[in-house]
Short mmCIF file of N, CA and C in Angstrom, two decimals:
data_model
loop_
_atom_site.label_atom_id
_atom_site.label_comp_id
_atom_site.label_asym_id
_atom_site.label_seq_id
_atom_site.Cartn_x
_atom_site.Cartn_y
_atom_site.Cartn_z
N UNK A 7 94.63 159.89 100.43
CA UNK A 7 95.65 159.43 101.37
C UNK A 7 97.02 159.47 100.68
N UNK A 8 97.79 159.39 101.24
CA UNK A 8 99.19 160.35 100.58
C UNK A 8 100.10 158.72 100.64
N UNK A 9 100.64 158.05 99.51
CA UNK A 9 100.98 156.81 99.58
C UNK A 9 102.31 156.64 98.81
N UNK A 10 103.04 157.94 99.42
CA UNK A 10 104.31 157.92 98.94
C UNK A 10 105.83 157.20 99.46
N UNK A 11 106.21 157.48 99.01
CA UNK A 11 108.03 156.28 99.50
C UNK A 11 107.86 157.06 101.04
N UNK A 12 108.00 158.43 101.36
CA UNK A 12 108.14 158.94 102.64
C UNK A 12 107.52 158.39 103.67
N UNK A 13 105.71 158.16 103.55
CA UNK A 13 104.64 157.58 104.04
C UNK A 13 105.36 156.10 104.24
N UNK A 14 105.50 155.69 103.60
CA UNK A 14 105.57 154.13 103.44
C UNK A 14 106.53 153.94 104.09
N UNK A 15 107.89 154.35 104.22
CA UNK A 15 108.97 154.24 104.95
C UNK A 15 108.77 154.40 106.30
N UNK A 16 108.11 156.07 106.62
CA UNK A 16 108.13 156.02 107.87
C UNK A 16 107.19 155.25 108.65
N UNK A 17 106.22 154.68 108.12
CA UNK A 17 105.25 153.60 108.61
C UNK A 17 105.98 152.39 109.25
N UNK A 18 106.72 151.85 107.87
CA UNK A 18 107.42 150.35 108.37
C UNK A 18 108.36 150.80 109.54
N UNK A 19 109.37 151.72 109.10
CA UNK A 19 110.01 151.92 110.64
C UNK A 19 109.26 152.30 111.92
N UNK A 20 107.92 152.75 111.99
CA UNK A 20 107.21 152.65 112.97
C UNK A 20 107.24 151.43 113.55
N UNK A 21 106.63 150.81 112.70
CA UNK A 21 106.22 149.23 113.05
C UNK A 21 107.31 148.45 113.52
N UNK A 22 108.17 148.85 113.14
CA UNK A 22 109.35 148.23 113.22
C UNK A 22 109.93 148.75 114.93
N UNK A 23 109.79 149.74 115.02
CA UNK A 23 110.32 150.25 116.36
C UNK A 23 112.19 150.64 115.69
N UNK A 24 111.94 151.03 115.24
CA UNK A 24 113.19 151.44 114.66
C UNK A 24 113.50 152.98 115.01
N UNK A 25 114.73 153.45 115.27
CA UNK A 25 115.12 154.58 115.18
C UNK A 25 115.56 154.90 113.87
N UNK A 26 115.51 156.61 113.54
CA UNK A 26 116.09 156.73 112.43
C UNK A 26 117.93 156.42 112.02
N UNK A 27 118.57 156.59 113.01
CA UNK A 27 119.88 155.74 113.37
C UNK A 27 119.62 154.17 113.27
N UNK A 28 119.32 154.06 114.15
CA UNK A 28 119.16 152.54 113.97
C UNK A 28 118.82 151.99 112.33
N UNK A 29 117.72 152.62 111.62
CA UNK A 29 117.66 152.08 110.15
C UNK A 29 118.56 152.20 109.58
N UNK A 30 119.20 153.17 109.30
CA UNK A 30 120.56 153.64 108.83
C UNK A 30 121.95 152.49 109.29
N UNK A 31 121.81 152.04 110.61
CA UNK A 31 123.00 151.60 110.66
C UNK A 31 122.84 150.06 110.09
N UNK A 32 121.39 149.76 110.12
CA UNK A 32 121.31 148.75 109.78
C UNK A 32 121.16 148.18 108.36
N UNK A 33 120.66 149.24 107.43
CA UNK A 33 120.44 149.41 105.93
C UNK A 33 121.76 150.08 105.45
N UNK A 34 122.85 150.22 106.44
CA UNK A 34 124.28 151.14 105.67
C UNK A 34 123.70 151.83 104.77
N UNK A 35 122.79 152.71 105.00
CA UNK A 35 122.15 153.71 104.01
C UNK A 35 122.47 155.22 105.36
N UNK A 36 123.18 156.44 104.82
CA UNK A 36 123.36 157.39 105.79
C UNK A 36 122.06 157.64 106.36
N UNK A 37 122.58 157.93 107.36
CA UNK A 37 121.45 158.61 108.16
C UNK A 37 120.52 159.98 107.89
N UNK A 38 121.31 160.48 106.94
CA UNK A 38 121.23 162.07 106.05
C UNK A 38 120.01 161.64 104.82
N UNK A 39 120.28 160.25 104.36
CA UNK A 39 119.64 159.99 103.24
C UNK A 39 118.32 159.02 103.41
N UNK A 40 118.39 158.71 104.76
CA UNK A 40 116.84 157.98 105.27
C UNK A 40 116.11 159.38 105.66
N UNK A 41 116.78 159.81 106.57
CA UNK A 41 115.95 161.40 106.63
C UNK A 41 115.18 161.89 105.78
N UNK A 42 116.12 162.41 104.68
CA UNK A 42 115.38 162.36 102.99
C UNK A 42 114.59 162.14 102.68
N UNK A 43 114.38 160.88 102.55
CA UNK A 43 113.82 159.49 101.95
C UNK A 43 112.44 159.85 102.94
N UNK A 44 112.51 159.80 104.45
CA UNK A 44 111.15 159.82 105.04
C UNK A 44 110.34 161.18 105.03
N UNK A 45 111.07 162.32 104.49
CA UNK A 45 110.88 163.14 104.27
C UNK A 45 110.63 163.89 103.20
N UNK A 46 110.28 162.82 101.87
CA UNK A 46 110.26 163.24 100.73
C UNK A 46 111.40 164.23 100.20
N UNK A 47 112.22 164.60 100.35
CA UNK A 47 113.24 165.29 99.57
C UNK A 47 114.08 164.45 98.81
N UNK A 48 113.55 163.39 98.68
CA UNK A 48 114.56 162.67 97.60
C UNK A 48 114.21 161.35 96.95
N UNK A 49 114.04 160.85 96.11
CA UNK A 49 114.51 159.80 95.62
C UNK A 49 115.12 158.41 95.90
N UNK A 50 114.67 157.50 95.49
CA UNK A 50 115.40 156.22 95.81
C UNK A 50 115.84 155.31 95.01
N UNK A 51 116.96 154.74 94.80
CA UNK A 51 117.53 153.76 94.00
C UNK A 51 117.22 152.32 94.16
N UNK A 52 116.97 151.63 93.23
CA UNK A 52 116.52 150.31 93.81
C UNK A 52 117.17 149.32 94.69
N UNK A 53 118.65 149.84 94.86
CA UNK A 53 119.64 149.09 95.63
C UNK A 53 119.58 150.01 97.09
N UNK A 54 119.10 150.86 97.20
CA UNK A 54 118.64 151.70 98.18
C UNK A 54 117.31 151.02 98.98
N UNK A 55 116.18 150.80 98.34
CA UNK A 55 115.22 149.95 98.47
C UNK A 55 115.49 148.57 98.71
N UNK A 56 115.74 148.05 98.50
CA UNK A 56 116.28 146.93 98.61
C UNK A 56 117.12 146.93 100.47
N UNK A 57 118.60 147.67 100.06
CA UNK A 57 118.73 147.44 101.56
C UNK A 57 117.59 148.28 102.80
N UNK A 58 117.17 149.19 102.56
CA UNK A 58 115.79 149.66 103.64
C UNK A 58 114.54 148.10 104.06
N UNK A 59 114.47 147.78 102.93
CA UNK A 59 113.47 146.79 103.05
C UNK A 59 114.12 145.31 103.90
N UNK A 60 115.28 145.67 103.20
CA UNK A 60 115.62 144.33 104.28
C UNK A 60 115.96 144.33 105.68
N UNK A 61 116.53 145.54 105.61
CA UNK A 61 116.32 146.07 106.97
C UNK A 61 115.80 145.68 108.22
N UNK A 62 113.90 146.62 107.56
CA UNK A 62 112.82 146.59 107.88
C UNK A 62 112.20 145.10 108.09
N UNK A 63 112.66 144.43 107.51
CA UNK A 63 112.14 142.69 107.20
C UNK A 63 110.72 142.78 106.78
N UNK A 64 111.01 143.70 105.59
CA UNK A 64 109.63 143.44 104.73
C UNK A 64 109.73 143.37 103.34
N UNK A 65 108.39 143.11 102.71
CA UNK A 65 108.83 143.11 101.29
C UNK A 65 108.86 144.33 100.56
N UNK A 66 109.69 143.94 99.18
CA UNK A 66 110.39 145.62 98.81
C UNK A 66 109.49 146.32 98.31
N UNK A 67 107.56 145.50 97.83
CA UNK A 67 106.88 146.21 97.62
C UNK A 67 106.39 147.00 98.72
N UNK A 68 106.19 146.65 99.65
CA UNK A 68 106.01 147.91 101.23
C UNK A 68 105.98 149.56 100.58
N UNK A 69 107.60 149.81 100.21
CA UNK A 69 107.96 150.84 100.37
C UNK A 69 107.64 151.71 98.79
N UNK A 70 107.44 150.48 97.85
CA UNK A 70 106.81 150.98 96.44
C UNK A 70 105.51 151.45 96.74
N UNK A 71 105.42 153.20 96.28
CA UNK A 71 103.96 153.49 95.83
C UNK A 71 103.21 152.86 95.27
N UNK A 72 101.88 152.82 95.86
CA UNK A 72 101.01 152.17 94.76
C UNK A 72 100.16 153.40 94.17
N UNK A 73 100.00 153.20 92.32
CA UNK A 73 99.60 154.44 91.86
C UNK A 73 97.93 153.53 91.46
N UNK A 74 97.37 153.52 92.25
CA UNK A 74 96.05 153.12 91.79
C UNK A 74 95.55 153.55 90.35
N UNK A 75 95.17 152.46 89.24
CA UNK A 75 94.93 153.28 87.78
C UNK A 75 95.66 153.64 86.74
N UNK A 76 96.93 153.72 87.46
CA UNK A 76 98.42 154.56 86.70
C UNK A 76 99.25 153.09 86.15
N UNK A 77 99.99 153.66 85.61
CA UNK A 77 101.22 152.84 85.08
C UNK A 77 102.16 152.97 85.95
N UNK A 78 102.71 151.64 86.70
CA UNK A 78 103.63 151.70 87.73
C UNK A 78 105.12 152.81 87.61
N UNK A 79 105.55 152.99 88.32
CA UNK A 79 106.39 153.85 88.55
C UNK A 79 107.73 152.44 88.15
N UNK A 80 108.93 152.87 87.21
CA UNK A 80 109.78 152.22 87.62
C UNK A 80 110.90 152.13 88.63
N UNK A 81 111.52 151.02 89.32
CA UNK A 81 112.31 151.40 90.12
C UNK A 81 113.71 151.10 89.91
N UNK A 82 114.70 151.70 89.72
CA UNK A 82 116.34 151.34 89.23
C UNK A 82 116.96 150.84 90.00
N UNK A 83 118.54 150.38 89.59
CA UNK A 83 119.18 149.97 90.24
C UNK A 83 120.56 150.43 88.71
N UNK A 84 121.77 150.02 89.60
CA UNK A 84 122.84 150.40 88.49
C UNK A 84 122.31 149.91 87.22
N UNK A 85 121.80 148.69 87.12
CA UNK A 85 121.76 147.75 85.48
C UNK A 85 120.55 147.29 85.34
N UNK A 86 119.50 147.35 86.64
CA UNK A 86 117.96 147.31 86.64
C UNK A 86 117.04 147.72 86.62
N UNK A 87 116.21 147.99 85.72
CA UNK A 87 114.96 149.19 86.13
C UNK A 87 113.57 148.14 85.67
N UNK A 88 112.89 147.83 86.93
CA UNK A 88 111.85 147.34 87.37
C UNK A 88 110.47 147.62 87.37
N UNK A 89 109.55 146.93 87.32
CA UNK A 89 108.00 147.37 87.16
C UNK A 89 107.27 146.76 87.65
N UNK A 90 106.80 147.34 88.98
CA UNK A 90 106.18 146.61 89.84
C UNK A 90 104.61 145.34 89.26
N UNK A 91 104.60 144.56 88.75
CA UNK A 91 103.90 143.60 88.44
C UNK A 91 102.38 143.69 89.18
N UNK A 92 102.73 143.52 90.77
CA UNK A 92 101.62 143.12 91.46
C UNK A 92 102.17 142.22 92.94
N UNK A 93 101.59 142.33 93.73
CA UNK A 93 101.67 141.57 94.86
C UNK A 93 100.37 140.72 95.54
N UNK A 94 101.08 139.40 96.23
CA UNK A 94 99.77 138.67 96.25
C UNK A 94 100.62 137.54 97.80
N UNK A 95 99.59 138.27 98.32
CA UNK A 95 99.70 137.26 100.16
C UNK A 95 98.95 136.25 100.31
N UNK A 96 99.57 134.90 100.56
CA UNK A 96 98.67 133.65 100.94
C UNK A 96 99.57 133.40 102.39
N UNK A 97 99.20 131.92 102.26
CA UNK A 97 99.71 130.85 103.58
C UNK A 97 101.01 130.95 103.83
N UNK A 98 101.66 130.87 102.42
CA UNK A 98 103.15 130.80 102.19
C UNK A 98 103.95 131.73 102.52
N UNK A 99 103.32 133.09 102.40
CA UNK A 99 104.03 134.11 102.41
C UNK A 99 103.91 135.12 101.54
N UNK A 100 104.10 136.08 101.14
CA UNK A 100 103.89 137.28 99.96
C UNK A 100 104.74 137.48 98.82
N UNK A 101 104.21 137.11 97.27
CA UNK A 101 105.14 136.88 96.67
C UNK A 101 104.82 138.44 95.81
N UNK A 102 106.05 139.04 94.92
CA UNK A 102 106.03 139.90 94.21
C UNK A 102 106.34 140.16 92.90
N UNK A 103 105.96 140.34 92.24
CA UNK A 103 106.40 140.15 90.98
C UNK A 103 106.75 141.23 89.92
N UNK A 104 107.76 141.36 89.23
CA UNK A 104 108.26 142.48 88.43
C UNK A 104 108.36 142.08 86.97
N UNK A 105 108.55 143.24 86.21
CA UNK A 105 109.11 143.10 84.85
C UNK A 105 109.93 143.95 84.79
N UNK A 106 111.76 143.11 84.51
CA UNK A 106 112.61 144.10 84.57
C UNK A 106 112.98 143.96 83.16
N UNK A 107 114.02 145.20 82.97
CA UNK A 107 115.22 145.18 81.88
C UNK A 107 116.20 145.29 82.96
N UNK A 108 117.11 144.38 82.07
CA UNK A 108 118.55 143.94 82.94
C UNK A 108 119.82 144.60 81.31
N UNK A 109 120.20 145.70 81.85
CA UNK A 109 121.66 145.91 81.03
C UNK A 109 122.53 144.87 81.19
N UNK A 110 123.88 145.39 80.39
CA UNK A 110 125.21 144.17 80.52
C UNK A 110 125.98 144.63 81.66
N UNK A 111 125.50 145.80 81.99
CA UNK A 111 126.35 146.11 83.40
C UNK A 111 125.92 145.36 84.83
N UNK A 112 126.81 144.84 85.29
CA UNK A 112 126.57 143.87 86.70
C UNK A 112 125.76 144.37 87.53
N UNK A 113 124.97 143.75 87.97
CA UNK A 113 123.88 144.73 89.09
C UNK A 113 123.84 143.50 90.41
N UNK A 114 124.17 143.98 91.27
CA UNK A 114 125.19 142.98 92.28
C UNK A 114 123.85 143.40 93.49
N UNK A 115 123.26 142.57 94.08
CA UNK A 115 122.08 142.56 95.10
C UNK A 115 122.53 141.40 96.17
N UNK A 116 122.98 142.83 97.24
CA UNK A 116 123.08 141.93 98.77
C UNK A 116 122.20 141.37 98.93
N UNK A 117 122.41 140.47 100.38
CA UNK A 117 121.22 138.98 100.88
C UNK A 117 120.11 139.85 101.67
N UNK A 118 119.00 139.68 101.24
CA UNK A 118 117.88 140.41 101.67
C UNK A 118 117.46 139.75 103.00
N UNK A 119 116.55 139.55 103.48
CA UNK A 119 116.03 138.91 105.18
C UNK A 119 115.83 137.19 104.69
N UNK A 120 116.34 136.89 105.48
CA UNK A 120 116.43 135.39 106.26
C UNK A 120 115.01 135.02 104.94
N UNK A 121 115.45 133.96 104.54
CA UNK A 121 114.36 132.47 104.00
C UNK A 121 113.46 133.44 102.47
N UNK A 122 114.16 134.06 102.03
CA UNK A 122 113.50 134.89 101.02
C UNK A 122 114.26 134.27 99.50
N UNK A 123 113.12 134.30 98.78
CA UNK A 123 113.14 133.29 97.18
C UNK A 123 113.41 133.74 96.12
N UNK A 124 114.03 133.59 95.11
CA UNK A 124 113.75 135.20 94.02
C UNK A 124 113.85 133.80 92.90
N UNK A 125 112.78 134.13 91.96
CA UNK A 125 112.88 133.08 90.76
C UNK A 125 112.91 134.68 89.40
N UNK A 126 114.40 133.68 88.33
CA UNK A 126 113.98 134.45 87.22
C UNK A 126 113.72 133.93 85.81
N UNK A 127 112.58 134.75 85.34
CA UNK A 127 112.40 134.15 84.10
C UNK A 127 113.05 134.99 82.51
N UNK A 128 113.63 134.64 81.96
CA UNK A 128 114.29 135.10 80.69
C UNK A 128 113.00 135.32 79.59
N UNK A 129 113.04 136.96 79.25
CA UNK A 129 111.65 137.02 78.26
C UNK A 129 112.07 137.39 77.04
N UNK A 130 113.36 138.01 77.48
CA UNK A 130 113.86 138.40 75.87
C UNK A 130 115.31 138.72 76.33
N UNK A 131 116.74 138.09 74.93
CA UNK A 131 118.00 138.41 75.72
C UNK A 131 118.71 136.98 76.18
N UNK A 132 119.63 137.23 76.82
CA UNK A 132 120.02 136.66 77.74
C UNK A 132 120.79 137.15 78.55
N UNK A 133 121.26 136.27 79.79
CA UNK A 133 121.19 136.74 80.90
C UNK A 133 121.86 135.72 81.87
N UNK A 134 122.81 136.74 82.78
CA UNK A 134 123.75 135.68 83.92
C UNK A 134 123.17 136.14 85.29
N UNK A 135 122.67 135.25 85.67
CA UNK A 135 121.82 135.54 87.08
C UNK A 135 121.92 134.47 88.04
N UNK A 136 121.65 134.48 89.09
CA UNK A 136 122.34 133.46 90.21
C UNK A 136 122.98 134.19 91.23
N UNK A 137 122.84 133.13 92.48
CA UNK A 137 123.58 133.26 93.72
C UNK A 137 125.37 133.47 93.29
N UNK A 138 125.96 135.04 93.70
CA UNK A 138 127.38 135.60 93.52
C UNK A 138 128.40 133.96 93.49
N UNK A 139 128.86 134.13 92.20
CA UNK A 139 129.70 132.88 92.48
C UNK A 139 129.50 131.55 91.75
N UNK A 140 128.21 131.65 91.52
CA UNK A 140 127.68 130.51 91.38
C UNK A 140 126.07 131.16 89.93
N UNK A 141 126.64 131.95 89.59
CA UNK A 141 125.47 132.04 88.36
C UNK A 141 125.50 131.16 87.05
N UNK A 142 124.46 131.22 86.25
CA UNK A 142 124.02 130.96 85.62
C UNK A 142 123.62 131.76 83.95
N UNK A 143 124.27 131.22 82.87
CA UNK A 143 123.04 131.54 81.45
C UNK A 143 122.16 131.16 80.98
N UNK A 144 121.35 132.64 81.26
CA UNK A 144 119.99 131.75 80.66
C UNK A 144 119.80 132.49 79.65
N UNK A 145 118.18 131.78 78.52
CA UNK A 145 118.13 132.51 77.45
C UNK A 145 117.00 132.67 77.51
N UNK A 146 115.77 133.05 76.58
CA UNK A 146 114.50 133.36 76.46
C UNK A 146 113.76 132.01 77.05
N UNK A 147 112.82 132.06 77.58
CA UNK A 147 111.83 130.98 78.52
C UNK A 147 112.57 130.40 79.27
N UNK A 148 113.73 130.11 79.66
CA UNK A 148 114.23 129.67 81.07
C UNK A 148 114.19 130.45 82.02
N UNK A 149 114.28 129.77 83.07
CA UNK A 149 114.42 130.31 84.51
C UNK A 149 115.58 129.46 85.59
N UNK A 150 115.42 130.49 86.56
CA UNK A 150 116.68 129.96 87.63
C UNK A 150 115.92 130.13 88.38
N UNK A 151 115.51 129.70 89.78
CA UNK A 151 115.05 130.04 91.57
C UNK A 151 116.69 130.03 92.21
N UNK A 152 116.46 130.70 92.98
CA UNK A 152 117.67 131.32 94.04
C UNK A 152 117.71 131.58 95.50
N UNK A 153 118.19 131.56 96.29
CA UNK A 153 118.23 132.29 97.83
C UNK A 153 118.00 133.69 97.91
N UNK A 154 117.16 134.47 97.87
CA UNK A 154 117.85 135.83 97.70
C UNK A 154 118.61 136.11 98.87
N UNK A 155 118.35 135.32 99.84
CA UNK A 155 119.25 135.75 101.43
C UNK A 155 120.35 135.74 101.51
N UNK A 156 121.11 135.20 100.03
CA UNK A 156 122.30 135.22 99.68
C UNK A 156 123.04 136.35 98.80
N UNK A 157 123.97 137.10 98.74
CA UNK A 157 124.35 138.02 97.97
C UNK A 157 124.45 137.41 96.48
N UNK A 158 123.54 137.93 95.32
CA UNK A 158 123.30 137.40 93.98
C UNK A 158 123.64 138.85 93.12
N UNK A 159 123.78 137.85 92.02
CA UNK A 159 124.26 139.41 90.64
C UNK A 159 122.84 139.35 89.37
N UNK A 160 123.13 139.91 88.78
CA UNK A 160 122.23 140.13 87.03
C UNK A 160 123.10 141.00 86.23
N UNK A 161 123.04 140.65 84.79
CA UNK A 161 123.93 140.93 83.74
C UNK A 161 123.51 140.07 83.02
N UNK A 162 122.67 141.22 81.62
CA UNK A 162 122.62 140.69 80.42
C UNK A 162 123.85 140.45 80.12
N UNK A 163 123.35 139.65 78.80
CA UNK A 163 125.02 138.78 78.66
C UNK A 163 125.50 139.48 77.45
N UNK A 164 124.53 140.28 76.37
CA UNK A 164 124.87 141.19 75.37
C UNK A 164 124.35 142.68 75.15
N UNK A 165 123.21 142.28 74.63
CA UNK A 165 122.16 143.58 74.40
C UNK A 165 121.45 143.33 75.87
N UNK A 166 120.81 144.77 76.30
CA UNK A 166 119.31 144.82 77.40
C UNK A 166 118.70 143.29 77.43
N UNK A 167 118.03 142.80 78.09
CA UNK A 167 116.95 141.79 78.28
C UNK A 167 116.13 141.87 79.30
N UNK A 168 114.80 141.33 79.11
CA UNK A 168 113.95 141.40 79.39
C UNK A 168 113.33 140.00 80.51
N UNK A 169 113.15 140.49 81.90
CA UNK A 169 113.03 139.38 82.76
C UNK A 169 111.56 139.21 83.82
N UNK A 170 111.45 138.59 84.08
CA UNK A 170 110.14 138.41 85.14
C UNK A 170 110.71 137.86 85.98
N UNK A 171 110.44 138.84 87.61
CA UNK A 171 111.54 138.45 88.91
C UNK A 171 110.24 138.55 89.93
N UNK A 172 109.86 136.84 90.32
CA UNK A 172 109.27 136.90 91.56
C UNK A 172 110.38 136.69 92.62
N UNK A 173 109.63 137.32 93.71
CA UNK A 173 110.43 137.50 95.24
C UNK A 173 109.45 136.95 95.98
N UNK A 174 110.20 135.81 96.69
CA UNK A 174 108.78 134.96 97.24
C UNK A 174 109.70 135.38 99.19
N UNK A 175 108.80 135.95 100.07
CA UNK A 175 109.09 136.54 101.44
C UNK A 175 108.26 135.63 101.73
N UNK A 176 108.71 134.26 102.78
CA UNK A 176 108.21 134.17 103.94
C UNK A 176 107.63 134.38 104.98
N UNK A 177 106.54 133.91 105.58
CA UNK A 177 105.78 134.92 106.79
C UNK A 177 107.25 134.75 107.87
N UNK A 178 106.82 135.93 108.51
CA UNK A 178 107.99 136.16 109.43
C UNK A 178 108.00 135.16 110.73
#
């Protein structure tokens, strides 16, 4: 079964009842580059992912391949490159979990869908993370919880560091 970003995309916008316009206008992602995207001719950035998924009002693992067996695929962003952990659905809602490296370059993440959680943990490094405005330094074994429904940043604070980012999604 073919369980690629294209597959996966055009599924949720099924479900979704979405037009390919309509995702676009709503993910401010062109309409040229969802095409793409559902069409395998291209690539995706994690700030790309990110707004599709929120879009969609799902979680950003949805649209991540799963490589059954393999070593996860990472996913970027300007200053983030991510590793899909694992995902796990209860009562609460579906939480996700990553292992990123965070550069010193700002990596600035719009408010994802309504009532959504993002906790981070510092593994190596440090690190300014928090709701835009209002962040935080942390250092190795601390953590912050956050809104993600709020526009938030990340920026190591010197060298690369090393983080664990659950995303806790609400049932809808």
């Amino acid at each position: 079964m073919d369980d690629s970003l294209a597959v996966r995309l055009r599924r949720a916008r099924a479900e979704r009842g979405l037009s390919l316009s309509e995702l676009a206008r709503q993910s401010g992602i062109g309409k040229g580059t969802v095409s793409e995207l559902e069409n395998g001719l291209r690539g995706a950035r994690l700030d790309t992912l990110f707004a599709l998924s929120t879009a969609l009002e799902v979680p950003l693992g949805t649209l991540i391949p799963d490589r059954a067996g393999e070593t996860p695929a990472a996913v970027s962003g300007a200053a983030v490159s991510a590793i899909p952990l694992g995902t796990w659905a209860g009562d609460a809602g579906t939480i996700e979990a990553y292992r990123a490296t965070i550069s010193p370059q700002r990596q600035r993440s719009s408010a994802h869908h309504a009532g959504v959680e993002e906790t981070l943990t510092v593994i190596r490094g440090r690190v300014r993370a928090g709701v835009e405005g209002d962040e935080r330094d942390l250092g190795p074994g601390e953590s912050i919880r956050y809104p993600g429904d709020l526009p938030h940043t990340f920026a190591a604070v010197d060298d690369d560091a090393e983080v664990i980012l659950l995303m806790h999604y609400p049932h809808p």
